[in-house]
Amino acid sequence: MTYEEALRAARGNMGKCHACPVCNGLACKNTIPGPGAKGTGTVAARNYDAWQNIYLNMDTIAPNLGVDTAFELFGERFDLPVFTAPIGAVTNHYGSKYDEYTYDALIACGAREAGIAAFTGDGLNEMFFEAGCTAMEKAGFAVPTVKPWHRDLVFKKIDYAKSKGAKWIAMDIDASGLPFLKSMTPPSGPKTVEELREFADYAGMPFILKGIMTPAGAEKAIAAGASAIVVSNHGGRVLDHTPATARVLRAIAETVDGRIPIFVDGGIRTGYDVFKALALGADAVLIGRPFVCAVYGGGAEGVRAYADKLRSELRDAMEMTGCATLADITYDRICHE
Ligand SMILES: Cc1cc2nc3c(=O)[nH]c(=O)nc-3n(C[C@H](O)[C@H](O)[C@H](O)COP(=O)(O)O)c2cc1C
């Protein structure tokens, strides 16, 4: 199966998602529930567009060493610097083809079979987080992503993830912008550096903060003891009028200056975009919506098909720019319009 075949099979089975040939945020715009973005619904499209304005500097006068796309982090090894982004509450957003447990198992196992790994999601229904952790247990590795609930609930969810064998844990700190989180009692949402440090210490494993969009936010994440950050605006779902992640990535990477690894997501669709993200200073990327289409159209095989497409595109980009390893993908390998 190819990714295009998975997309065709997914079409018509995904609620408000049209499984478009190019997942650029236009057809779904502001559909929430659904796969879209908040308010004007333009941020997802902005994320996508920003990668289109970055180009690769071709240079084939280089040693013919072949390319190695392997990525290592916190003692784990992956074939590609690519992870599936956490997607929670799939039945609410994509219709009833899969329940949460089935969806999470397909994406987490498919990702492992493809040599990559999944981040899994969370939501109001406790079952959403549990489904991700159950899939992690089945797949052998995944990264449960807990929302910034009130303190006791975060501790409870960290305990649950540990009981299922989590090796890394993430928190989408930007989920503060989701309406259901705003209205909770006791209050959920923004956390101080001290509160986050308590979570990081309690987790006792790599703790990744997702939803960082400024150099100042990155500094606070480091002060809070985050082991890594994800530069992300949640695909435009938490705050309208945010800049594209590709636009803020380099400034954040310069501030972080190698102290902790950086992931980025938002509109990354091809292996060429992965290359651009690494050139701007990311260590690895997360990809969300296209992997959902891959699962809806092809199950675990769809995930493998999309990962294979990303792999061959990334290899092509590396070969044609003279990059033998991921470390060779530096800022001088790209140019802007
Ligand atoms: C339907 C849907 C559900 C999501 N659920 C979560 C979630 O539970 N936790 C989280 O951290 N991010 C969640 N996200 C955000 C994604 O992880 C990711 O940051 C975003 O989709 C940007 O990547 P993309 O443009 O490749 O989709 C969700 C996104 C979508 C579209």
Short mmCIF file of C-alpha atoms and ligand atoms in Angstrom, two decimals:
data_model
loop_
_atom_site.label_atom_id
_atom_site.label_comp_id
_atom_site.label_asym_id
_atom_site.label_seq_id
_atom_site.Cartn_x
_atom_site.Cartn_y
_atom_site.Cartn_z
CA MET A 1 0.00 0.00 0.00
CA THR A 2 1.17 3.55 -0.75
CA TYR A 3 0.24 6.63 1.24
CA GLU A 4 -1.88 7.84 -1.71
CA GLU A 5 -3.82 4.56 -1.64
CA ALA A 6 -4.36 4.95 2.10
CA LEU A 7 -5.67 8.49 1.54
CA ARG A 8 -8.11 7.31 -1.13
CA ALA A 9 -9.36 4.55 1.17
CA ALA A 10 -9.78 7.03 4.03
CA ARG A 11 -11.88 9.49 2.02
CA GLY A 12 -15.51 9.59 3.14
CA ASN A 13 -14.78 7.75 6.43
CA MET A 14 -13.30 10.58 8.47
CA GLY A 15 -16.11 12.91 9.49
CA LYS A 16 -15.15 16.50 8.65
CA CYS A 17 -11.67 15.50 7.43
CA HIS A 18 -11.61 15.10 3.65
CA ALA A 19 -8.28 13.19 3.59
CA CYS A 20 -7.07 15.75 1.05
CA PRO A 21 -4.19 14.94 -1.31
CA VAL A 22 -2.25 17.69 0.49
CA CYS A 23 -3.13 18.24 4.16
CA ASN A 24 -2.80 22.04 4.15
CA GLY A 25 -5.51 23.15 6.57
CA LEU A 26 -7.76 24.73 3.92
CA ALA A 27 -10.70 22.34 3.46
CA CYS A 28 -11.16 21.71 7.20
CA LYS A 29 -10.36 25.31 8.21
CA ASN A 30 -12.21 25.99 11.49
CA THR A 31 -13.91 22.65 12.11
CA ILE A 32 -13.62 21.80 15.80
CA PRO A 33 -14.92 19.21 16.65
CA GLY A 34 -13.08 18.00 13.58
CA PRO A 35 -9.49 18.30 12.40
CA GLY A 36 -9.47 22.08 11.86
CA ALA A 37 -8.09 25.11 13.68
CA LYS A 38 -9.61 27.59 16.14
CA GLY A 39 -11.36 30.88 15.29
CA THR A 40 -10.57 32.02 11.76
CA GLY A 41 -9.06 28.56 11.23
CA THR A 42 -6.09 30.05 9.40
CA VAL A 43 -3.20 28.98 11.65
CA ALA A 44 -3.03 25.38 10.37
CA ALA A 45 -2.73 26.72 6.81
CA ARG A 46 -0.09 29.23 7.94
CA ASN A 47 1.93 26.41 9.47
CA TYR A 48 1.80 24.49 6.19
CA ASP A 49 2.56 27.52 3.99
CA ALA A 50 5.65 28.50 5.97
CA TRP A 51 7.48 25.29 5.01
CA GLN A 52 6.69 25.97 1.33
CA ASN A 53 8.73 29.19 1.44
CA ILE A 54 11.92 27.41 2.47
CA TYR A 55 14.11 25.76 -0.18
CA LEU A 56 16.93 23.24 -0.22
CA ASN A 57 20.44 24.19 -1.34
CA MET A 58 21.41 21.47 -3.79
CA ASP A 59 25.08 20.46 -3.66
CA THR A 60 26.25 17.11 -4.96
CA ILE A 61 29.98 17.78 -4.92
CA ALA A 62 30.50 15.70 -1.81
CA PRO A 63 31.86 12.28 -0.74
CA ASN A 64 29.50 9.51 -1.87
CA LEU A 65 28.95 8.08 1.63
CA GLY A 66 25.28 7.16 1.40
CA VAL A 67 22.86 8.62 3.95
CA ASP A 68 21.93 7.58 7.45
CA THR A 69 18.61 8.89 8.81
CA ALA A 70 18.97 7.22 12.24
CA PHE A 71 18.00 9.31 15.26
CA GLU A 72 18.87 8.64 18.91
CA LEU A 73 17.37 10.26 21.96
CA PHE A 74 17.39 9.43 25.67
CA GLY A 75 18.83 5.97 24.98
CA GLU A 76 16.24 5.05 22.30
CA ARG A 77 17.06 4.63 18.63
CA PHE A 78 14.71 5.40 15.73
CA ASP A 79 15.07 4.99 11.96
CA LEU A 80 13.89 8.55 11.31
CA PRO A 81 13.71 11.82 13.28
CA VAL A 82 9.91 11.61 12.99
CA PHE A 83 7.19 10.87 15.57
CA THR A 84 3.44 10.76 15.20
CA ALA A 85 1.92 13.74 17.07
CA PRO A 86 -0.57 13.09 19.89
CA ILE A 87 -4.16 13.05 18.66
CA GLY A 88 -6.80 12.62 21.37
CA ALA A 89 -10.54 12.00 21.13
CA VAL A 90 -10.50 10.64 17.56
CA THR A 91 -14.15 9.61 17.72
CA ASN A 92 -15.14 13.24 18.48
CA HIS A 93 -13.00 14.65 15.68
CA TYR A 94 -13.03 11.99 12.97
CA GLY A 95 -16.23 10.00 13.49
CA SER A 96 -16.82 6.51 14.74
CA LYS A 97 -14.77 4.29 12.41
CA TYR A 98 -12.36 3.54 15.27
CA ASP A 99 -12.75 3.69 19.01
CA GLU A 100 -9.87 5.30 20.90
CA TYR A 101 -8.27 1.99 21.92
CA THR A 102 -8.23 0.62 18.37
CA TYR A 103 -6.94 3.85 16.85
CA ASP A 104 -4.15 4.26 19.41
CA ALA A 105 -3.07 0.62 19.07
CA LEU A 106 -2.91 0.92 15.27
CA ILE A 107 -0.87 4.09 15.27
CA ALA A 108 1.48 3.09 18.11
CA CYS A 109 2.16 -0.40 16.67
CA GLY A 110 2.32 0.85 13.08
CA ALA A 111 4.84 3.50 14.13
CA ARG A 112 7.06 0.94 15.86
CA GLU A 113 6.90 -1.36 12.82
CA ALA A 114 8.01 1.61 10.71
CA GLY A 115 11.00 2.28 12.99
CA ILE A 116 9.50 5.44 14.50
CA ALA A 117 7.25 6.05 17.53
CA ALA A 118 3.95 7.65 18.50
CA PHE A 119 3.08 10.34 20.99
CA THR A 120 -0.44 9.58 22.28
CA GLY A 121 -3.12 12.04 23.37
CA ASP A 122 -5.37 12.92 26.30
CA GLY A 123 -8.79 14.48 26.84
CA LEU A 124 -11.72 15.04 29.13
CA ASN A 125 -12.73 11.40 29.12
CA GLU A 126 -10.14 9.48 31.21
CA MET A 127 -10.39 6.69 28.67
CA PHE A 128 -8.49 8.80 26.10
CA PHE A 129 -5.26 8.84 28.12
CA GLU A 130 -5.70 5.22 29.17
CA ALA A 131 -6.12 4.13 25.53
CA GLY A 132 -2.79 5.76 24.65
CA CYS A 133 -1.02 4.09 27.57
CA THR A 134 -2.55 0.72 26.70
CA ALA A 135 -1.33 1.12 23.11
CA MET A 136 2.12 2.08 24.42
CA GLU A 137 2.23 -1.13 26.44
CA LYS A 138 1.27 -3.14 23.36
CA ALA A 139 3.72 -1.36 21.03
CA GLY A 140 6.60 -1.45 23.53
CA PHE A 141 7.24 2.29 23.27
CA ALA A 142 5.18 5.45 22.86
CA VAL A 143 5.04 8.82 24.59
CA PRO A 144 1.87 9.52 26.58
CA THR A 145 1.05 13.22 26.49
CA VAL A 146 -0.85 14.49 29.53
CA LYS A 147 -2.82 17.73 29.54
CA PRO A 148 -2.15 20.44 32.16
CA TRP A 149 -4.93 19.31 34.51
CA HIS A 150 -4.98 20.29 38.16
CA ARG A 151 -2.03 18.95 40.18
CA ASP A 152 -3.61 15.80 41.62
CA LEU A 153 -4.94 14.64 38.28
CA VAL A 154 -1.54 15.16 36.61
CA PHE A 155 0.11 13.05 39.32
CA LYS A 156 -2.55 10.38 38.89
CA LYS A 157 -2.01 10.25 35.13
CA ILE A 158 1.79 10.15 35.51
CA ASP A 159 1.32 7.19 37.90
CA TYR A 160 -0.90 5.47 35.36
CA ALA A 161 1.62 6.02 32.53
CA LYS A 162 4.39 4.62 34.76
CA SER A 163 2.30 1.57 35.61
CA LYS A 164 1.99 0.87 31.87
CA GLY A 165 5.76 1.14 31.33
CA ALA A 166 6.23 4.71 30.04
CA LYS A 167 9.87 5.64 29.38
CA TRP A 168 9.20 9.26 28.40
CA ILE A 169 6.21 11.46 29.18
CA ALA A 170 5.06 14.71 27.58
CA MET A 171 2.69 17.53 28.57
CA ASP A 172 0.91 19.77 26.05
CA ILE A 173 1.12 22.89 28.18
CA ASP A 174 -0.62 24.89 25.43
CA ALA A 175 -3.81 22.84 25.88
CA SER A 176 -4.76 25.67 28.26
CA GLY A 177 -6.41 27.13 25.16
CA LEU A 178 -8.94 24.30 24.80
CA PRO A 179 -12.39 25.37 26.00
CA PHE A 180 -13.04 22.26 28.11
CA LEU A 181 -9.86 22.81 30.10
CA LYS A 182 -10.71 26.43 30.83
CA SER A 183 -13.99 25.56 32.51
CA MET A 184 -12.75 22.88 34.91
CA THR A 185 -13.00 22.79 38.68
CA PRO A 186 -10.46 22.65 40.26
CA PRO A 187 -8.90 24.84 37.57
CA SER A 188 -6.70 23.31 34.89
CA GLY A 189 -4.53 25.25 32.47
CA PRO A 190 -1.42 27.43 32.78
CA LYS A 191 1.27 26.24 35.19
CA THR A 192 4.18 28.05 36.81
CA VAL A 193 7.80 27.01 36.38
CA GLU A 194 7.69 25.64 39.95
CA GLU A 195 4.55 23.58 39.30
CA LEU A 196 6.07 22.13 36.12
CA ARG A 197 9.31 21.33 37.94
CA GLU A 198 7.29 19.29 40.43
CA PHE A 199 5.76 17.28 37.56
CA ALA A 200 9.16 16.78 35.89
CA ASP A 201 10.70 15.59 39.18
CA TYR A 202 7.74 13.33 39.92
CA ALA A 203 7.87 11.79 36.45
CA GLY A 204 11.50 10.74 36.98
CA MET A 205 11.94 10.14 33.25
CA PRO A 206 12.40 12.41 30.21
CA PHE A 207 9.65 15.05 30.54
CA ILE A 208 8.83 16.85 27.29
CA LEU A 209 6.94 20.16 27.20
CA LYS A 210 4.84 20.59 24.06
CA GLY A 211 3.48 23.96 22.97
CA ILE A 212 6.48 26.31 23.18
CA MET A 213 6.34 29.23 20.71
CA THR A 214 8.86 31.81 22.01
CA PRO A 215 12.49 31.91 23.17
CA ALA A 216 11.21 33.12 26.58
CA GLY A 217 8.89 30.10 26.78
CA ALA A 218 11.82 27.82 25.97
CA GLU A 219 13.87 29.39 28.79
CA LYS A 220 11.02 28.76 31.24
CA ALA A 221 10.69 25.17 30.04
CA ILE A 222 14.41 24.64 30.67
CA ALA A 223 14.11 26.26 34.10
CA ALA A 224 11.22 23.90 34.84
CA GLY A 225 13.45 20.90 34.16
CA ALA A 226 11.97 19.92 30.79
CA SER A 227 14.16 17.33 29.07
CA ALA A 228 13.00 18.51 25.62
CA ILE A 229 10.46 20.90 24.11
CA VAL A 230 8.06 20.70 21.20
CA VAL A 231 7.78 23.95 19.27
CA SER A 232 4.08 23.78 18.49
CA ASN A 233 0.91 25.86 18.29
CA HIS A 234 -1.20 22.70 18.53
CA GLY A 235 -1.95 22.91 14.82
CA GLY A 236 -3.79 26.19 15.38
CA ARG A 237 -6.31 24.62 17.73
CA VAL A 238 -5.53 26.55 20.94
CA LEU A 239 -4.95 30.19 19.90
CA ASP A 240 -5.88 31.92 16.67
CA HIS A 241 -3.44 34.47 15.16
CA THR A 242 -0.28 32.64 16.22
CA PRO A 243 2.73 32.63 13.89
CA ALA A 244 3.77 29.54 11.97
CA THR A 245 6.05 27.18 13.88
CA ALA A 246 8.60 27.29 11.02
CA ARG A 247 8.84 31.03 11.57
CA VAL A 248 9.67 30.90 15.29
CA LEU A 249 11.80 27.75 15.30
CA ARG A 250 15.20 29.24 14.53
CA ALA A 251 15.05 31.93 17.21
CA ILE A 252 14.03 29.32 19.77
CA ALA A 253 16.83 26.98 18.66
CA GLU A 254 19.37 29.81 18.98
CA THR A 255 18.21 30.52 22.52
CA VAL A 256 18.17 26.86 23.55
CA ASP A 257 21.61 26.48 21.96
CA GLY A 258 21.79 22.70 22.34
CA ARG A 259 20.91 22.59 26.06
CA ILE A 260 17.92 20.31 25.40
CA PRO A 261 16.56 18.65 22.25
CA ILE A 262 13.88 20.41 20.22
CA PHE A 263 10.94 18.84 18.42
CA VAL A 264 8.68 20.85 16.12
CA ASP A 265 5.28 20.22 14.58
CA GLY A 266 2.67 22.03 12.47
CA GLY A 267 2.16 21.51 8.76
CA ILE A 268 5.17 19.22 8.25
CA ARG A 269 4.03 16.89 5.47
CA THR A 270 7.07 15.56 3.56
CA GLY A 271 10.59 14.35 4.19
CA TYR A 272 11.72 17.60 2.56
CA ASP A 273 9.90 19.51 5.31
CA VAL A 274 11.60 17.30 7.91
CA PHE A 275 14.95 18.31 6.40
CA LYS A 276 13.96 22.01 6.59
CA ALA A 277 12.93 21.65 10.24
CA LEU A 278 16.29 20.11 11.14
CA ALA A 279 18.12 22.83 9.21
CA LEU A 280 16.24 25.44 11.25
CA GLY A 281 17.46 23.83 14.48
CA ALA A 282 15.02 21.05 15.37
CA ASP A 283 16.33 17.62 16.37
CA ALA A 284 13.15 15.80 15.29
CA VAL A 285 9.57 16.47 14.17
CA LEU A 286 6.05 15.41 15.05
CA ILE A 287 3.44 14.95 12.32
CA GLY A 288 -0.24 14.84 13.26
CA ARG A 289 -3.13 14.96 10.81
CA PRO A 290 -1.60 13.02 7.85
CA PHE A 291 -0.90 10.06 10.13
CA VAL A 292 -4.57 10.04 11.16
CA CYS A 293 -5.52 9.73 7.47
CA ALA A 294 -2.96 6.95 7.11
CA VAL A 295 -4.59 4.99 9.95
CA TYR A 296 -8.16 5.58 8.73
CA GLY A 297 -7.22 4.44 5.21
CA GLY A 298 -4.74 1.68 5.90
CA GLY A 299 -4.47 0.89 9.63
CA ALA A 300 -0.92 0.05 10.75
CA GLU A 301 0.05 -0.56 7.12
CA GLY A 302 -1.00 2.99 6.26
CA VAL A 303 1.31 4.29 8.99
CA ARG A 304 4.20 2.28 7.54
CA ALA A 305 3.39 3.54 4.03
CA TYR A 306 3.48 7.18 5.11
CA ALA A 307 6.68 6.67 7.13
CA ASP A 308 8.29 5.03 4.06
CA LYS A 309 7.33 8.02 1.93
CA LEU A 310 8.85 10.40 4.50
CA ARG A 311 11.99 8.26 4.65
CA SER A 312 12.55 8.25 0.90
CA GLU A 313 11.95 12.01 0.65
CA LEU A 314 14.32 12.75 3.53
CA ARG A 315 16.98 10.49 1.99
CA ASP A 316 16.57 12.28 -1.35
CA ALA A 317 16.96 15.68 0.34
CA MET A 318 20.08 14.51 2.20
CA GLU A 319 21.68 12.90 -0.84
CA MET A 320 21.14 15.96 -3.01
CA THR A 321 22.47 18.44 -0.42
CA GLY A 322 25.56 16.47 0.55
CA CYS A 323 24.34 15.43 4.02
CA ALA A 324 25.43 11.96 5.13
CA THR A 325 23.91 12.15 8.63
CA LEU A 326 21.26 14.22 10.39
CA ALA A 327 24.03 16.22 12.08
CA ASP A 328 25.08 17.48 8.64
CA ILE A 329 21.69 19.18 8.12
CA THR A 330 22.69 22.69 9.10
CA TYR A 331 21.18 26.11 8.47
CA ASP A 332 23.36 26.72 5.41
CA ARG A 333 21.61 23.82 3.62
CA ILE A 334 18.42 25.87 3.14
CA CYS A 335 17.43 29.26 1.79
CA HIS A 336 14.33 31.43 2.01
CA GLU A 337 12.39 33.19 -0.72
C1 LIG B 1 -8.03 16.16 16.15
C2 LIG B 1 -6.78 16.58 16.87
C3 LIG B 1 -6.59 16.16 18.18
C4 LIG B 1 -5.44 16.52 18.86
N1 LIG B 1 -5.24 16.06 20.14
C5 LIG B 1 -4.09 16.39 20.80
C6 LIG B 1 -3.82 15.88 22.10
O1 LIG B 1 -4.59 15.13 22.69
N2 LIG B 1 -2.65 16.25 22.69
C7 LIG B 1 -1.74 17.07 22.08
O2 LIG B 1 -0.70 17.37 22.65
N3 LIG B 1 -1.98 17.56 20.84
C8 LIG B 1 -3.11 17.24 20.19
N4 LIG B 1 -3.31 17.71 18.92
C9 LIG B 1 -2.28 18.57 18.26
C10 LIG B 1 -1.27 17.71 17.49
O3 LIG B 1 -0.53 16.88 18.34
C11 LIG B 1 -0.27 18.58 16.69
O4 LIG B 1 0.37 19.46 17.58
C12 LIG B 1 -0.97 19.40 15.60
O5 LIG B 1 -1.95 18.63 14.95
C13 LIG B 1 0.03 19.97 14.58
O6 LIG B 1 0.56 19.02 13.73
P1 LIG B 1 -0.03 18.73 12.24
O7 LIG B 1 -0.11 20.03 11.51
O8 LIG B 1 1.01 17.80 11.66
O9 LIG B 1 -1.36 18.10 12.41
C14 LIG B 1 -4.46 17.34 18.22
C15 LIG B 1 -4.67 17.74 16.90
C16 LIG B 1 -5.81 17.36 16.21
C17 LIG B 1 -5.98 17.78 14.77
#
